[in-house]
């Protein structure tokens, strides 16, 4: 068989492997549900191992956790503030576990946990906590995509994944800058980036660093807003002009390394031509 024939056969086999299969997707959903139940059990065991809350504190925690509204966040802050001061590592670990589970399984509501982190730990420590847990959660989703989410992603986003694959291939030499750009801008949903990145060949290191730096603006805005809950009337206030300007400033800082790198490379290229 000629080289061209072998190449065509290999391409055909690759396309067959890439074809989205709803049967495989359904199987992945069922296996994912089992993993979710196991993760929920682990989180439940962690909650049971925490130092005991008072009866009214436990009742408030059960009815408002995870928080789905601004009043729920405020109730949790008032309930957990003293507890978090006494057991800061325990509460931080609880936020990490829940945030990771929610991101891994694309469960909405992580913005509420980011607000809660800011409310409990202040703008600076809250931001550092949110930056860490959001990166861990995104990497967890990346890992689950390698194991389970690939058939679901191909069934749901076949064309979009191919477009993303093409863009990644064009920027193979500078993927970190590209991931930072995608995280800072609303070009693609974060869930899609988390799930599709391992499918199209984005290395974990570039993915993790790009997530850490690129998500910094939103994470800082949420933690800062959580530290000033009394100034908010609803989640929509996170996107008022003042908060957007703050996020834009942090976004520019996050993109600064990308700009400096490109400027340095352009200078080297011009020097080589001179």
GROMACS .gro file of C-alpha atoms in nm:
model
  274
    1UNK     CA    1   0.000   0.000   0.000
    2UNK     CA    2   0.132   0.346  -0.091
    3UNK     CA    3   0.208   0.615   0.166
    4UNK     CA    4  -0.089   0.820   0.046
    5UNK     CA    5  -0.318   0.518   0.081
    6UNK     CA    6  -0.196   0.451   0.433
    7UNK     CA    7  -0.245   0.817   0.522
    8UNK     CA    8  -0.602   0.814   0.386
    9UNK     CA    9  -0.678   0.496   0.579
   10UNK     CA   10  -0.537   0.644   0.901
   11UNK     CA   11  -0.738   0.961   0.845
   12UNK     CA   12  -1.054   0.758   0.791
   13UNK     CA   13  -0.995   0.560   1.110
   14UNK     CA   14  -0.935   0.881   1.303
   15UNK     CA   15  -1.260   1.028   1.172
   16UNK     CA   16  -1.447   0.715   1.275
   17UNK     CA   17  -1.300   0.747   1.624
   18UNK     CA   18  -1.395   1.115   1.635
   19UNK     CA   19  -1.755   1.054   1.524
   20UNK     CA   20  -1.990   1.157   1.805
   21UNK     CA   21  -2.186   0.863   1.946
   22UNK     CA   22  -2.494   0.925   2.158
   23UNK     CA   23  -2.467   0.570   2.293
   24UNK     CA   24  -2.118   0.645   2.426
   25UNK     CA   25  -2.244   0.980   2.556
   26UNK     CA   26  -2.526   0.813   2.749
   27UNK     CA   27  -2.281   0.564   2.895
   28UNK     CA   28  -2.056   0.851   3.005
   29UNK     CA   29  -2.351   1.029   3.167
   30UNK     CA   30  -2.434   0.719   3.371
   31UNK     CA   31  -2.074   0.670   3.481
   32UNK     CA   32  -2.050   1.041   3.560
   33UNK     CA   33  -2.360   1.014   3.779
   34UNK     CA   34  -2.195   0.735   3.977
   35UNK     CA   35  -1.881   0.947   4.023
   36UNK     CA   36  -2.096   1.244   4.128
   37UNK     CA   37  -2.271   1.034   4.392
   38UNK     CA   38  -1.933   0.916   4.521
   39UNK     CA   39  -1.805   1.276   4.534
   40UNK     CA   40  -2.120   1.385   4.718
   41UNK     CA   41  -2.066   1.103   4.968
   42UNK     CA   42  -1.708   1.217   5.028
   43UNK     CA   43  -1.827   1.573   5.082
   44UNK     CA   44  -2.094   1.448   5.320
   45UNK     CA   45  -1.834   1.257   5.521
   46UNK     CA   46  -1.622   1.572   5.536
   47UNK     CA   47  -1.917   1.774   5.667
   48UNK     CA   48  -1.981   1.510   5.934
   49UNK     CA   49  -1.615   1.525   6.040
   50UNK     CA   50  -1.618   1.903   6.087
   51UNK     CA   51  -1.621   2.045   6.442
   52UNK     CA   52  -1.983   2.047   6.549
   53UNK     CA   53  -2.197   2.350   6.476
   54UNK     CA   54  -2.470   2.473   6.705
   55UNK     CA   55  -2.823   2.360   6.616
   56UNK     CA   56  -2.936   2.693   6.466
   57UNK     CA   57  -2.605   2.726   6.274
   58UNK     CA   58  -2.642   2.376   6.130
   59UNK     CA   59  -3.001   2.451   6.027
   60UNK     CA   60  -2.892   2.770   5.847
   61UNK     CA   61  -2.610   2.580   5.676
   62UNK     CA   62  -2.835   2.298   5.556
   63UNK     CA   63  -3.100   2.533   5.416
   64UNK     CA   64  -2.862   2.775   5.241
   65UNK     CA   65  -2.566   2.565   5.128
   66UNK     CA   66  -2.467   2.585   4.848
   67UNK     CA   67  -2.596   2.944   4.824
   68UNK     CA   68  -2.818   3.016   4.523
   69UNK     CA   69  -2.908   3.378   4.599
   70UNK     CA   70  -2.758   3.688   4.757
   71UNK     CA   71  -2.967   3.656   5.077
   72UNK     CA   72  -2.842   3.297   5.112
   73UNK     CA   73  -2.481   3.417   5.084
   74UNK     CA   74  -2.546   3.682   5.351
   75UNK     CA   75  -2.707   3.423   5.580
   76UNK     CA   76  -2.412   3.190   5.539
   77UNK     CA   77  -2.168   3.473   5.605
   78UNK     CA   78  -2.346   3.566   5.926
   79UNK     CA   79  -2.363   3.201   6.028
   80UNK     CA   80  -2.007   3.097   5.942
   81UNK     CA   81  -1.807   3.413   6.015
   82UNK     CA   82  -1.721   3.325   6.375
   83UNK     CA   83  -1.684   2.956   6.283
   84UNK     CA   84  -1.441   3.042   6.000
   85UNK     CA   85  -1.233   3.254   6.236
   86UNK     CA   86  -1.204   2.956   6.473
   87UNK     CA   87  -1.159   2.688   6.202
   88UNK     CA   88  -1.032   2.875   5.891
   89UNK     CA   89  -0.866   2.571   5.730
   90UNK     CA   90  -1.172   2.353   5.775
   91UNK     CA   91  -1.406   2.604   5.610
   92UNK     CA   92  -1.154   2.669   5.331
   93UNK     CA   93  -1.130   2.294   5.264
   94UNK     CA   94  -1.510   2.270   5.253
   95UNK     CA   95  -1.524   2.549   4.994
   96UNK     CA   96  -1.246   2.378   4.795
   97UNK     CA   97  -1.426   2.043   4.790
   98UNK     CA   98  -1.765   2.184   4.697
   99UNK     CA   99  -1.622   2.425   4.437
  100UNK     CA  100  -1.427   2.140   4.276
  101UNK     CA  101  -1.731   1.914   4.262
  102UNK     CA  102  -1.948   2.188   4.111
  103UNK     CA  103  -1.688   2.278   3.847
  104UNK     CA  104  -1.606   1.917   3.764
  105UNK     CA  105  -1.970   1.839   3.691
  106UNK     CA  106  -2.058   2.185   3.546
  107UNK     CA  107  -2.305   2.259   3.827
  108UNK     CA  108  -2.393   2.631   3.827
  109UNK     CA  109  -2.351   2.842   4.138
  110UNK     CA  110  -1.975   2.875   4.191
  111UNK     CA  111  -2.008   3.256   4.182
  112UNK     CA  112  -2.196   3.231   4.513
  113UNK     CA  113  -1.908   3.037   4.668
  114UNK     CA  114  -1.664   3.302   4.541
  115UNK     CA  115  -1.875   3.570   4.709
  116UNK     CA  116  -1.886   3.365   5.027
  117UNK     CA  117  -1.506   3.326   5.026
  118UNK     CA  118  -1.468   3.704   5.002
  119UNK     CA  119  -1.726   3.756   5.275
  120UNK     CA  120  -1.551   3.515   5.513
  121UNK     CA  121  -1.186   3.588   5.440
  122UNK     CA  122  -1.178   3.943   5.299
  123UNK     CA  123  -1.080   4.066   4.953
  124UNK     CA  124  -0.714   3.955   4.952
  125UNK     CA  125  -0.732   3.616   5.124
  126UNK     CA  126  -1.069   3.549   4.962
  127UNK     CA  127  -0.923   3.619   4.618
  128UNK     CA  128  -0.627   3.387   4.680
  129UNK     CA  129  -0.865   3.113   4.798
  130UNK     CA  130  -1.098   3.156   4.500
  131UNK     CA  131  -0.803   3.164   4.257
  132UNK     CA  132  -0.677   2.836   4.401
  133UNK     CA  133  -1.011   2.654   4.416
  134UNK     CA  134  -1.124   2.771   4.071
  135UNK     CA  135  -0.797   2.646   3.919
  136UNK     CA  136  -0.822   2.314   4.103
  137UNK     CA  137  -1.186   2.278   3.995
  138UNK     CA  138  -1.107   2.356   3.631
  139UNK     CA  139  -0.819   2.104   3.634
  140UNK     CA  140  -1.051   1.847   3.789
  141UNK     CA  141  -1.297   1.901   3.504
  142UNK     CA  142  -1.004   1.873   3.259
  143UNK     CA  143  -0.915   1.537   3.413
  144UNK     CA  144  -1.273   1.413   3.404
  145UNK     CA  145  -1.291   1.511   3.039
  146UNK     CA  146  -0.998   1.279   2.973
  147UNK     CA  147  -1.177   0.999   3.156
  148UNK     CA  148  -1.551   1.049   3.094
  149UNK     CA  149  -1.666   1.372   2.931
  150UNK     CA  150  -1.505   1.321   2.587
  151UNK     CA  151  -1.801   1.132   2.426
  152UNK     CA  152  -2.051   1.383   2.570
  153UNK     CA  153  -1.849   1.678   2.441
  154UNK     CA  154  -1.819   1.528   2.093
  155UNK     CA  155  -2.191   1.455   2.082
  156UNK     CA  156  -2.288   1.806   2.195
  157UNK     CA  157  -2.016   2.027   2.043
  158UNK     CA  158  -1.867   1.837   1.749
  159UNK     CA  159  -1.835   2.139   1.519
  160UNK     CA  160  -1.728   2.379   1.794
  161UNK     CA  161  -1.458   2.138   1.911
  162UNK     CA  162  -1.317   2.113   1.559
  163UNK     CA  163  -1.306   2.492   1.538
  164UNK     CA  164  -1.132   2.507   1.876
  165UNK     CA  165  -0.886   2.238   1.764
  166UNK     CA  166  -0.798   2.446   1.460
  167UNK     CA  167  -0.739   2.759   1.670
  168UNK     CA  168  -0.523   2.565   1.918
  169UNK     CA  169  -0.317   2.420   1.632
  170UNK     CA  170  -0.249   2.770   1.497
  171UNK     CA  171  -0.124   2.885   1.837
  172UNK     CA  172   0.062   2.571   1.940
  173UNK     CA  173   0.377   2.775   2.007
  174UNK     CA  174   0.199   3.011   2.248
  175UNK     CA  175  -0.092   2.826   2.407
  176UNK     CA  176  -0.052   2.986   2.750
  177UNK     CA  177  -0.121   3.332   2.608
  178UNK     CA  178  -0.420   3.196   2.415
  179UNK     CA  179  -0.575   3.031   2.722
  180UNK     CA  180  -0.525   3.349   2.926
  181UNK     CA  181  -0.695   3.546   2.648
  182UNK     CA  182  -0.989   3.304   2.636
  183UNK     CA  183  -1.036   3.319   3.013
  184UNK     CA  184  -1.022   3.699   3.028
  185UNK     CA  185  -1.259   3.750   2.735
  186UNK     CA  186  -1.607   3.597   2.684
  187UNK     CA  187  -1.504   3.428   2.356
  188UNK     CA  188  -1.589   3.077   2.481
  189UNK     CA  189  -1.780   2.952   2.788
  190UNK     CA  190  -1.556   2.836   3.070
  191UNK     CA  191  -1.730   2.497   3.082
  192UNK     CA  192  -1.648   2.439   2.717
  193UNK     CA  193  -1.284   2.539   2.769
  194UNK     CA  194  -1.254   2.303   3.067
  195UNK     CA  195  -1.402   2.006   2.883
  196UNK     CA  196  -1.263   2.063   2.533
  197UNK     CA  197  -0.904   2.155   2.619
  198UNK     CA  198  -0.774   1.800   2.674
  199UNK     CA  199  -0.967   1.680   2.369
  200UNK     CA  200  -0.789   1.925   2.137
  201UNK     CA  201  -0.448   1.873   2.296
  202UNK     CA  202  -0.400   2.168   2.531
  203UNK     CA  203  -0.131   2.058   2.784
  204UNK     CA  204  -0.237   2.057   3.149
  205UNK     CA  205   0.036   2.304   3.254
  206UNK     CA  206  -0.069   2.566   2.998
  207UNK     CA  207  -0.432   2.504   3.087
  208UNK     CA  208  -0.374   2.542   3.463
  209UNK     CA  209  -0.154   2.853   3.441
  210UNK     CA  210  -0.382   3.012   3.181
  211UNK     CA  211  -0.682   2.948   3.407
  212UNK     CA  212  -0.508   3.085   3.715
  213UNK     CA  213  -0.407   3.409   3.540
  214UNK     CA  214  -0.699   3.450   3.302
  215UNK     CA  215  -0.970   3.398   3.564
  216UNK     CA  216  -0.805   3.642   3.805
  217UNK     CA  217  -1.026   3.940   3.706
  218UNK     CA  218  -1.358   3.761   3.768
  219UNK     CA  219  -1.223   3.594   4.082
  220UNK     CA  220  -1.102   3.923   4.225
  221UNK     CA  221  -1.430   4.097   4.143
  222UNK     CA  222  -1.629   3.823   4.318
  223UNK     CA  223  -1.407   3.813   4.627
  224UNK     CA  224  -1.403   4.192   4.652
  225UNK     CA  225  -1.782   4.205   4.615
  226UNK     CA  226  -1.816   3.936   4.882
  227UNK     CA  227  -1.612   4.152   5.116
  228UNK     CA  228  -1.862   4.432   5.055
  229UNK     CA  229  -2.192   4.241   5.052
  230UNK     CA  230  -2.375   4.532   5.210
  231UNK     CA  231  -2.315   4.730   4.890
  232UNK     CA  232  -2.495   4.471   4.675
  233UNK     CA  233  -2.867   4.439   4.615
  234UNK     CA  234  -2.844   4.144   4.373
  235UNK     CA  235  -2.594   3.943   4.171
  236UNK     CA  236  -2.644   4.192   3.887
  237UNK     CA  237  -2.456   4.450   4.094
  238UNK     CA  238  -2.140   4.248   4.031
  239UNK     CA  239  -2.144   4.402   3.683
  240UNK     CA  240  -2.203   4.767   3.772
  241UNK     CA  241  -1.959   5.021   3.618
  242UNK     CA  242  -1.736   5.033   3.925
  243UNK     CA  243  -1.694   4.655   3.943
  244UNK     CA  244  -1.644   4.628   3.567
  245UNK     CA  245  -1.371   4.893   3.581
  246UNK     CA  246  -1.206   4.702   3.864
  247UNK     CA  247  -1.226   4.379   3.664
  248UNK     CA  248  -1.088   4.552   3.355
  249UNK     CA  249  -0.790   4.678   3.554
  250UNK     CA  250  -0.713   4.331   3.691
  251UNK     CA  251  -0.765   4.188   3.341
  252UNK     CA  252  -0.506   4.427   3.197
  253UNK     CA  253  -0.262   4.318   3.467
  254UNK     CA  254  -0.331   3.951   3.382
  255UNK     CA  255  -0.267   4.016   3.012
  256UNK     CA  256   0.051   4.217   3.078
  257UNK     CA  257   0.283   3.910   3.067
  258UNK     CA  258   0.130   3.814   2.731
  259UNK     CA  259   0.191   4.163   2.593
  260UNK     CA  260   0.550   4.175   2.722
  261UNK     CA  261   0.625   3.832   2.578
  262UNK     CA  262   0.493   3.925   2.234
  263UNK     CA  263   0.680   4.256   2.247
  264UNK     CA  264   1.004   4.074   2.333
  265UNK     CA  265   0.953   3.821   2.051
  266UNK     CA  266   0.876   4.098   1.804
  267UNK     CA  267   1.192   4.281   1.909
  268UNK     CA  268   1.401   3.968   1.860
  269UNK     CA  269   1.248   3.911   1.518
  270UNK     CA  270   1.322   4.268   1.409
  271UNK     CA  271   1.678   4.241   1.542
  272UNK     CA  272   1.729   3.921   1.344
  273UNK     CA  273   1.613   4.092   1.024
  274UNK     CA  274   1.836   4.394   1.080
   0.00000   0.00000   0.00000
